[in-house]
Short mmCIF file of C-alpha atoms in Angstrom, two decimals:
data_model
loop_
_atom_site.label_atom_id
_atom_site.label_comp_id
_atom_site.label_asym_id
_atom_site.label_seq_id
_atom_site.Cartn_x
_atom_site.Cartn_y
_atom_site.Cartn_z
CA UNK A 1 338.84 156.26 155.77
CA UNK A 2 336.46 153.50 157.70
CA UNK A 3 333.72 152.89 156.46
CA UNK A 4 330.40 152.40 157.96
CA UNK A 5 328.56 149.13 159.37
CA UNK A 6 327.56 146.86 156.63
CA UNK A 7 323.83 146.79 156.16
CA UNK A 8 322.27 143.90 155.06
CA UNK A 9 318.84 143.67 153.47
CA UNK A 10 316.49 142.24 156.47
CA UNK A 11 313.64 139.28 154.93
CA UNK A 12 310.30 140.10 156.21
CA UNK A 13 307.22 137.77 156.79
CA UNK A 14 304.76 137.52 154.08
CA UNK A 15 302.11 139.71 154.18
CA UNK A 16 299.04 138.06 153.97
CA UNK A 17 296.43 140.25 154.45
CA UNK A 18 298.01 141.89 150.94
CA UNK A 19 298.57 138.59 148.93
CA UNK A 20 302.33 138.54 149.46
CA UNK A 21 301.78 134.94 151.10
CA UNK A 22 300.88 131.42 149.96
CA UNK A 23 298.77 131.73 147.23
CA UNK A 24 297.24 129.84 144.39
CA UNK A 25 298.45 131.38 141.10
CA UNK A 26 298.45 135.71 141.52
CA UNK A 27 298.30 137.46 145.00
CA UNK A 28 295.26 139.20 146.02
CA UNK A 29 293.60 140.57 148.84
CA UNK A 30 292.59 137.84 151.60
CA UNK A 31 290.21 139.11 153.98
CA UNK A 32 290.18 137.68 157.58
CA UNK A 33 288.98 135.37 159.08
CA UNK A 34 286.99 137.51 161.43
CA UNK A 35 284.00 137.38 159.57
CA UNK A 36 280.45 135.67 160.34
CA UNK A 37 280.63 132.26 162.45
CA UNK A 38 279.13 130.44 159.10
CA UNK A 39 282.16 131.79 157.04
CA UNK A 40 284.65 131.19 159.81
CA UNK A 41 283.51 127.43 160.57
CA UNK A 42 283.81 126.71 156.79
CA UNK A 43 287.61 128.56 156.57
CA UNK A 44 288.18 126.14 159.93
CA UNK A 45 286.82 123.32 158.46
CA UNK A 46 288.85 123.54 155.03
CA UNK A 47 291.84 123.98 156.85
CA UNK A 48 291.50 121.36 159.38
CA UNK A 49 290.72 118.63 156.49
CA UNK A 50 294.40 118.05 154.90
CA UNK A 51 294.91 116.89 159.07
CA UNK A 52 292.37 113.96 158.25
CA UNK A 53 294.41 112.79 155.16
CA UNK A 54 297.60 112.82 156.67
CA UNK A 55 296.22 110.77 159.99
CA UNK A 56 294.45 108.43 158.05
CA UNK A 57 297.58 108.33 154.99
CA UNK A 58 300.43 107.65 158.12
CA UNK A 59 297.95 105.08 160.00
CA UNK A 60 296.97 103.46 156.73
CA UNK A 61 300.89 102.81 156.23
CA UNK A 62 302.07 102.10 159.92
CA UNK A 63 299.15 100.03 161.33
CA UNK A 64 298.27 97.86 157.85
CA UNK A 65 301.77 97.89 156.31
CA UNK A 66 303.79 95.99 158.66
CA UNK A 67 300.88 92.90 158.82
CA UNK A 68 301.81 92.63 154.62
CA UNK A 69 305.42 92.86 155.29
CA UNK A 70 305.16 90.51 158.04
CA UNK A 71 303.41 87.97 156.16
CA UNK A 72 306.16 88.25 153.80
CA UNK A 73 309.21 88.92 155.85
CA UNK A 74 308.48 88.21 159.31
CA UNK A 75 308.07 90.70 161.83
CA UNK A 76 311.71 91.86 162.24
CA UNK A 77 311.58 93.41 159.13
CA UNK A 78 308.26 94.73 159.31
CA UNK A 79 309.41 96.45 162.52
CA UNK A 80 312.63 98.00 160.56
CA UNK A 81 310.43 99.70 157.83
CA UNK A 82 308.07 100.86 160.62
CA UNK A 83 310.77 102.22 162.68
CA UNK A 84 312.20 104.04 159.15
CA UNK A 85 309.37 106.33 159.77
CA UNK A 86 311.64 107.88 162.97
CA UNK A 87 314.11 109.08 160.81
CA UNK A 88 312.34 111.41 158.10
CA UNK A 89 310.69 112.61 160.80
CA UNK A 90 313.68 114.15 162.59
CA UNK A 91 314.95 115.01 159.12
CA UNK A 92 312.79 115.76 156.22
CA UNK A 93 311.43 119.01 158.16
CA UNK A 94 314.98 120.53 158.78
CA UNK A 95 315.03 120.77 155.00
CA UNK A 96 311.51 121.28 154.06
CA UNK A 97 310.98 124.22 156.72
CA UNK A 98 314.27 126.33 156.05
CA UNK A 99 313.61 126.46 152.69
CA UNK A 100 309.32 127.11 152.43
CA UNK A 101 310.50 129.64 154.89
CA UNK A 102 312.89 131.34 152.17
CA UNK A 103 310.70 130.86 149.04
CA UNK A 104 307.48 132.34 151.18
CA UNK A 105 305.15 130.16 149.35
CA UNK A 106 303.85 126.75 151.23
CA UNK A 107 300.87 125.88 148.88
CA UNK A 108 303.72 124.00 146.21
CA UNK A 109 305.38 122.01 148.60
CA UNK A 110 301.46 121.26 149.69
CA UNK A 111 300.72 120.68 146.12
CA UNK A 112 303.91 118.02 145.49
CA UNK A 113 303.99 116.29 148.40
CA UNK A 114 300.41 115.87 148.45
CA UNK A 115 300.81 114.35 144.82
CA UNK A 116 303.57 111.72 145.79
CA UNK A 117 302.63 110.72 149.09
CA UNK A 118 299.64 109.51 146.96
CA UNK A 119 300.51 108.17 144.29
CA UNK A 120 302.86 106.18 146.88
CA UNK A 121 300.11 104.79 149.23
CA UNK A 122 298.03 103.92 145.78
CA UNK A 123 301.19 101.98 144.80
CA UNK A 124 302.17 100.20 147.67
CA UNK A 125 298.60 98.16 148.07
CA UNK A 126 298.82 97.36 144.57
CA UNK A 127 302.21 96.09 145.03
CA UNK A 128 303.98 92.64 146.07
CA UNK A 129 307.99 92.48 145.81
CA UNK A 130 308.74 93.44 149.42
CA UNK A 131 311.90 95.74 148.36
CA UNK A 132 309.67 98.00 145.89
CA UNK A 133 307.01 98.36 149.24
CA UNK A 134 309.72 98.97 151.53
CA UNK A 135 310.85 102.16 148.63
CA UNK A 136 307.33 103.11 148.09
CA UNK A 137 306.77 102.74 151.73
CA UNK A 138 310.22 105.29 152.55
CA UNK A 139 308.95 107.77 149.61
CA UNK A 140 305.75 108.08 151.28
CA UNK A 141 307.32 108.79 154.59
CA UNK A 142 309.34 111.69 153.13
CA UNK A 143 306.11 113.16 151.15
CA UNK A 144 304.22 113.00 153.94
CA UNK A 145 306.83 114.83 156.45
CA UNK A 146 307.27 117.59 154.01
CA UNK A 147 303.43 117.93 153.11
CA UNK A 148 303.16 117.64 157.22
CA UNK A 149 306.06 120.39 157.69
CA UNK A 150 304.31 122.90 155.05
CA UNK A 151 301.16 122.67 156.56
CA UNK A 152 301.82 123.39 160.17
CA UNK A 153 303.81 126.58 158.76
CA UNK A 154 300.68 127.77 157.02
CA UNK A 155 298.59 127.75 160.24
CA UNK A 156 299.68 131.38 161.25
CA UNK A 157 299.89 133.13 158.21
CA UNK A 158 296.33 131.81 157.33
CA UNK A 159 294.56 132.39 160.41
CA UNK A 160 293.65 135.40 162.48
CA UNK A 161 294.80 135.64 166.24
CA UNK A 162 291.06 135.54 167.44
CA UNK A 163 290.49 132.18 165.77
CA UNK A 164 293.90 130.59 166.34
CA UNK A 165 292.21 128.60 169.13
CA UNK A 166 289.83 127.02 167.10
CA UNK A 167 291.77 126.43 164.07
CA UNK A 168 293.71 123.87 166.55
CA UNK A 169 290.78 122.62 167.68
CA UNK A 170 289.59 121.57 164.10
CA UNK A 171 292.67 120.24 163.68
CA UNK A 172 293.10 117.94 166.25
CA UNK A 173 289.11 116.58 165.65
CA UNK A 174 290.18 115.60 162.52
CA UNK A 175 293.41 114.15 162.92
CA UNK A 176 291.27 111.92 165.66
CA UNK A 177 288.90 111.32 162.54
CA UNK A 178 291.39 110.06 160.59
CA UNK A 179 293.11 107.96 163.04
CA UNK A 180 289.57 106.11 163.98
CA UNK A 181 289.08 105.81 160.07
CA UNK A 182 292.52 103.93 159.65
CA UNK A 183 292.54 101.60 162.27
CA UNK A 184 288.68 100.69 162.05
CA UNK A 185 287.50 100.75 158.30
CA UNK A 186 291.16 100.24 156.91
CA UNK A 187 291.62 96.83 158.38
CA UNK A 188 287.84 96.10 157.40
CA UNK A 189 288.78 96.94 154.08
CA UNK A 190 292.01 95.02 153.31
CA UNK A 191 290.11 91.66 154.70
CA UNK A 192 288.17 92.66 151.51
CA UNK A 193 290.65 93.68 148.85
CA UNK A 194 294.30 94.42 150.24
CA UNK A 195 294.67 97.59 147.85
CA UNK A 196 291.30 99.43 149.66
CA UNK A 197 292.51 100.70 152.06
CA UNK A 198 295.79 102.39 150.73
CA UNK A 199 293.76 103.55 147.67
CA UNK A 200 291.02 105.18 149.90
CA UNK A 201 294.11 107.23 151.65
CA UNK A 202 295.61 107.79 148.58
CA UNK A 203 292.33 109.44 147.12
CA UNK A 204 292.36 112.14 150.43
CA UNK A 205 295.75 112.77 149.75
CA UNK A 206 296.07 113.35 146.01
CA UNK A 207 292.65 115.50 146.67
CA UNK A 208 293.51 118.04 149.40
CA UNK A 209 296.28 119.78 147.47
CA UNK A 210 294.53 120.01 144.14
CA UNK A 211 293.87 123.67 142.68
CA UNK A 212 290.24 123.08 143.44
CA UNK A 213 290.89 122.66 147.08
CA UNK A 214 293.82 125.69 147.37
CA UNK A 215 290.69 127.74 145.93
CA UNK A 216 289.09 126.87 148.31
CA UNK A 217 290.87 127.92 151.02
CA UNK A 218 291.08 130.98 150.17
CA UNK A 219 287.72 131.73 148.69
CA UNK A 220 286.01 130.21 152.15
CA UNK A 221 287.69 133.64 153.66
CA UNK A 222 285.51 135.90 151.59
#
């Protein structure tokens, strides 16, 4: 006797008006976005602020990095570590993605990477020997693809289809933030104290995924 098709169970997307998406600690109910312009252009605001830490984290490291390494090494191998950054960018999401996708929760890998691309950028102003920079420079590269790759994803389970728009535009004003930040302040800063600038990035970094901040998110939605 033959038997029937095979049926195999079918994943569907979170559902995040009922909790079943990222969340801090238990699910609960999330209401939208669609609420008063106050309470929208806080949620917009929260969620666009992780986008100035990782501008002004990635500038910090790729404008003010290579001028220590140069010093050091000469500008051949500042260029190498620079151009390092190319390839966790084509890779470090092709992990990162497939697998927030199957787990259904993007706030840890927010949480971790956020954590270590910190701790990193802290590490490498306060550091000399040019092959632990270039390590702490390559670690910070992956942490801040995968905190970059998580972050993106969360975009439309977070926001509502009327405010999509917007929650690009807040995104994009402070990436543009960020980037003036780095390249103006940051080099103002390390004529001053070389760690400065990589500590001031670090501290945005190791603050947007705290618990504090994930509450945040989420209670800015209320």
């Amino acid at each position: 006797m033959l038997a029937g098709p095979r049926r195999y169970p079918t994943r569907h997307p979170p559902d995040v008006a009922s909790g079943g998406g990222p969340a801090c600690g238990k699910a609960r109910q999330v209401p939208p976005t669609s609420g008063p312009d106050s309470t929208r252009g806080r949620f917009l605001v929260m969620l666009g602020l992780p986008s100035f830490a990782l501008s002004l984290a990635v500038t910090t490291v790729s404008g003010l990095l290579p001028v220590l390494v140069a010093a050091q090494a000469g500008p051949l191998v500042a260029g190498a570590l620079v151009a390092v950054e190319g390839v966790f960018a084509l890779t470090v999401p092709l992990v990162v993605g497939p697998k927030s996708d199957r787990t259904g929760h993007r706030l840890p890998y927010l949480a971790i990477a956020g954590a270590v691309a910190g701790a990193a950028l802290a590490l490498i102003g306060l550091t000399d020997p040019l092959l632990l920079t270039a390590a702490l420079a390559m670690l910070f590269y992956v942490a801040y693809f995968a905190y970059m790759t998580a972050y993106y994803a969360i975009f439309p389970e977070v926001v509502d289809e009327d405010v999509r728009g917007r929650s690009q535009g807040s995104l994009g004003t402070w990436r543009e933030v960020g980037l003036g930040v780095g390249f103006v302040v940051g080099p103002a800063l390390l004529s001053l104290w070389r760690p400065a600038p990589f500590v001031l990035a670090a501290a945005w970094n190791a603050a947007r995924p705290s618990r504090r901040s994930c509450s945040a998110w989420w209670s800015s939605r209320r």
